[in-house]
Amino acid sequence: MSFIKNIAVKYNSHPIYNFKFALVCSSSLLFSASYNMLIPELPAYLSSLGGAKYIGLIIALFTLTAGISRPFSGRITDTVGRVPVMVFGALVCVLCGVLYPVLNTVAGFLILRLLHGFSTGFKPTATSAYVADITPQRAWGEAIGMQSLFYSTGMAVGPAVGSFIKMNYSYSTLFYISSACAFLSMLIILNMKETLSPKKKFTWSLLKISRRDIIAIEVLPAGLVTFLCYASYGVMLTLIPDWTTHIGIANKGLFFIVFTISSLLIRFIAGKASDKYGRTVVITLGLVVLSVAVVVIGLATSHLLFIVGAILYGVGMGGLTPSLNAWTIDMSRPEARGKAMATMYIALEAGIGIGALFSGWYYQSTINHIPHAFYASSVLAIIGLIYMLRRNTSAVNK
C-alpha cells in the first residue's frame, strides 16, 4: 500500500501530469482525429465530384485560411483567453463535417475546405499557449512533447478509421463521424478553466490587425525551420494516398498509422531531451533523419521500403515538432505568447500549403512525378539543416 501511495504522491506532484493537462491532451486527440480521418479519402471524393484537377487545393486551401487566421487567433488568445479560441476552432470542425455531404459540388467542397482551415488556425495556437501556462518553464519541452503525442495519436488513428469507415459505409458517414469527434473535443474544452489573466471581453476591434500583430520577430528562426520541415508534410498529405495505391497497399491510411506510431515515443523522448540538451541539438538531428526519410519514401518500390520510410519520417518529425514548439516558446515574450505561437503556425501552414500546392500542380496524375516531389522536400530539409549548423557555429564562436 505504501508503494502505491508513493506512486500517487509522485504522480500528483509532477509538474505536468494532472487533470487539467489530461483534458488538454484528450481534446487534442479528438480534434486531430476529426479532420485527419478525412485526408486519405478526400482526393477520391473530390474526383468523384468531377474535380480531379483540383486535388492540390485540398490541403492548400485548408492551410491558406489556417495561416491567414493565425494573427487573429494569436491576438484573441492573448486578450480574450485560451479557452474561447480553442472552442471556436473545434466548432468549425463540427460545422464543416456536417456540411460536406450537403454542399456536394466541386465549388461547395472547395469552399468548405477553405472554411475548414479556420479550425487549425485557432485551436492549436491557443492549445500551445494553454499548455505553456499550466506547465513550469523547465518542463515545457516534455509537456509539449506529451500533448503533441496525443495530437499525433489522432493523426494516426484518424486516417486509419477514416479509410475503414469509407470502405465499409459511405462518405456521408465519414463526414458525420468526423463532426462528432470534433463535438466531443469541444465539450471537453468547455470544462477547462481559463488560464489568461487579466482577460478582456471580445470586441470587433480586436479583429483590426496591424503589421505588429502579424509576426513575432523574435521567433522567426523557429518559424523558418518549421516552414522548411513542414513543406514535406504538405507533399505527403497530397501524394501519399496515390503513392500508397501505386505500391499496392489497399488502406490509404497505412502510411499515417506507421508514421505516427513511430513518432509517439520519439516525441516524448525528444521533448525531454530538448529540455536537457537544448532545442537546437534535437532539431538538428531531426532534420538529418527527415532529409533521409523522404528520399527513402520516394525510392520505395516495395511494402517494406515504404514502411521503413514511414518509420523514419515519424522519427524525424516526431523529434522536430515538440522541440520547435518549445524553442518558439523559449524565444517568445510572456505577454505575447499567443502571437509567438501564431507566428510559428503561420510558418507551419505556409510550409504545408506550398508543399501541397506545388506537389499537386507538378503531379498532374503522372505517378512518376511523385518521387521528384519527395526529393525536392528533402532538399528543403537539408537547407534547414545547413541553417541550424551555421547558427550553432555562430553561437559557439561568440
PDB file of N, CA, C and O in Angstrom, residues 36 45 53 61 84 104 129 231 255 263 295 304 315 327 337 339 353:
ATOM      1  N   ASN A  36      -8.221  14.744 -39.527  1.00  0.00           N
ATOM      2  CA  ASN A  36      -7.266  13.866 -40.206  1.00  0.00           C
ATOM      3  C   ASN A  36      -7.916  12.609 -40.771  1.00  0.00           C
ATOM      4  O   ASN A  36      -7.388  12.011 -41.709  1.00  0.00           O
ATOM      5  N   TYR A  45     -12.765  11.480 -53.194  1.00  0.00           N
ATOM      6  CA  TYR A  45     -14.085  12.118 -53.083  1.00  0.00           C
ATOM      7  C   TYR A  45     -14.196  13.301 -54.034  1.00  0.00           C
ATOM      8  O   TYR A  45     -15.198  13.451 -54.745  1.00  0.00           O
ATOM      9  N   LYS A  53      -8.754  17.612 -61.095  1.00  0.00           N
ATOM     10  CA  LYS A  53      -7.661  18.548 -61.376  1.00  0.00           C
ATOM     11  C   LYS A  53      -7.400  19.530 -60.232  1.00  0.00           C
ATOM     12  O   LYS A  53      -6.423  20.283 -60.253  1.00  0.00           O
ATOM     13  N   LEU A  61      -5.931  24.981 -49.778  1.00  0.00           N
ATOM     14  CA  LEU A  61      -6.990  25.880 -49.318  1.00  0.00           C
ATOM     15  C   LEU A  61      -7.131  25.822 -47.803  1.00  0.00           C
ATOM     16  O   LEU A  61      -7.332  26.845 -47.132  1.00  0.00           O
ATOM     17  N   PRO A  84     -11.805  30.242 -25.169  1.00  0.00           N
ATOM     18  CA  PRO A  84     -12.715  30.617 -26.259  1.00  0.00           C
ATOM     19  C   PRO A  84     -12.140  30.348 -27.648  1.00  0.00           C
ATOM     20  O   PRO A  84     -12.868  29.947 -28.560  1.00  0.00           O
ATOM     21  N   ASN A 104     -22.399  19.209 -51.899  1.00  0.00           N
ATOM     22  CA  ASN A 104     -21.720  18.113 -52.623  1.00  0.00           C
ATOM     23  C   ASN A 104     -21.459  18.449 -54.089  1.00  0.00           C
ATOM     24  O   ASN A 104     -21.797  17.689 -54.998  1.00  0.00           O
ATOM     25  N   ALA A 129      -0.430  27.768 -26.107  1.00  0.00           N
ATOM     26  CA  ALA A 129      -0.326  28.796 -25.070  1.00  0.00           C
ATOM     27  C   ALA A 129      -0.869  28.277 -23.739  1.00  0.00           C
ATOM     28  O   ALA A 129      -0.302  28.549 -22.672  1.00  0.00           O
ATOM     29  N   ALA A 231       7.025  21.687 -45.271  1.00  0.00           N
ATOM     30  CA  ALA A 231       6.759  21.600 -46.707  1.00  0.00           C
ATOM     31  C   ALA A 231       6.653  20.132 -47.115  1.00  0.00           C
ATOM     32  O   ALA A 231       5.813  19.753 -47.946  1.00  0.00           O
ATOM     33  N   PHE A 255       0.259   4.618 -44.248  1.00  0.00           N
ATOM     34  CA  PHE A 255       1.436   5.460 -44.055  1.00  0.00           C
ATOM     35  C   PHE A 255       1.290   6.302 -42.793  1.00  0.00           C
ATOM     36  O   PHE A 255       2.230   6.405 -41.991  1.00  0.00           O
ATOM     37  N   SER A 263       6.373   8.062 -34.315  1.00  0.00           N
ATOM     38  CA  SER A 263       6.681   9.376 -33.746  1.00  0.00           C
ATOM     39  C   SER A 263       6.230   9.524 -32.299  1.00  0.00           C
ATOM     40  O   SER A 263       6.665  10.447 -31.610  1.00  0.00           O
ATOM     41  N   VAL A 295      13.593  10.759 -48.956  1.00  0.00           N
ATOM     42  CA  VAL A 295      14.257  10.112 -50.091  1.00  0.00           C
ATOM     43  C   VAL A 295      13.912   8.622 -50.121  1.00  0.00           C
ATOM     44  O   VAL A 295      13.624   8.053 -51.181  1.00  0.00           O
ATOM     45  N   LEU A 304       7.946  -3.068 -47.789  1.00  0.00           N
ATOM     46  CA  LEU A 304       8.934  -2.960 -46.719  1.00  0.00           C
ATOM     47  C   LEU A 304       9.650  -1.614 -46.741  1.00  0.00           C
ATOM     48  O   LEU A 304       9.757  -0.933 -45.709  1.00  0.00           O
ATOM     49  N   VAL A 315      10.045   9.367 -37.034  1.00  0.00           N
ATOM     50  CA  VAL A 315      11.125   9.682 -36.099  1.00  0.00           C
ATOM     51  C   VAL A 315      11.610  11.126 -36.305  1.00  0.00           C
ATOM     52  O   VAL A 315      11.808  11.881 -35.340  1.00  0.00           O
ATOM     53  N   TRP A 327      11.066  25.630 -28.587  1.00  0.00           N
ATOM     54  CA  TRP A 327      12.020  26.671 -28.975  1.00  0.00           C
ATOM     55  C   TRP A 327      11.288  27.989 -29.222  1.00  0.00           C
ATOM     56  O   TRP A 327      11.764  29.064 -28.846  1.00  0.00           O
ATOM     57  N   ARG A 337       2.661  35.437 -25.985  1.00  0.00           N
ATOM     58  CA  ARG A 337       2.875  34.022 -26.265  1.00  0.00           C
ATOM     59  C   ARG A 337       1.950  33.535 -27.374  1.00  0.00           C
ATOM     60  O   ARG A 337       2.337  32.717 -28.216  1.00  0.00           O
ATOM     61  N   LYS A 339       0.792  35.317 -29.887  1.00  0.00           N
ATOM     62  CA  LYS A 339       1.313  35.820 -31.165  1.00  0.00           C
ATOM     63  C   LYS A 339       2.526  35.014 -31.604  1.00  0.00           C
ATOM     64  O   LYS A 339       2.698  34.734 -32.796  1.00  0.00           O
ATOM     65  N   GLY A 353       0.988  24.236 -46.973  1.00  0.00           N
ATOM     66  CA  GLY A 353       0.210  24.708 -48.115  1.00  0.00           C
ATOM     67  C   GLY A 353       1.024  24.783 -49.392  1.00  0.00           C
ATOM     68  O   GLY A 353       0.572  24.327 -50.452  1.00  0.00           O
TER      69      GLY A 353
END
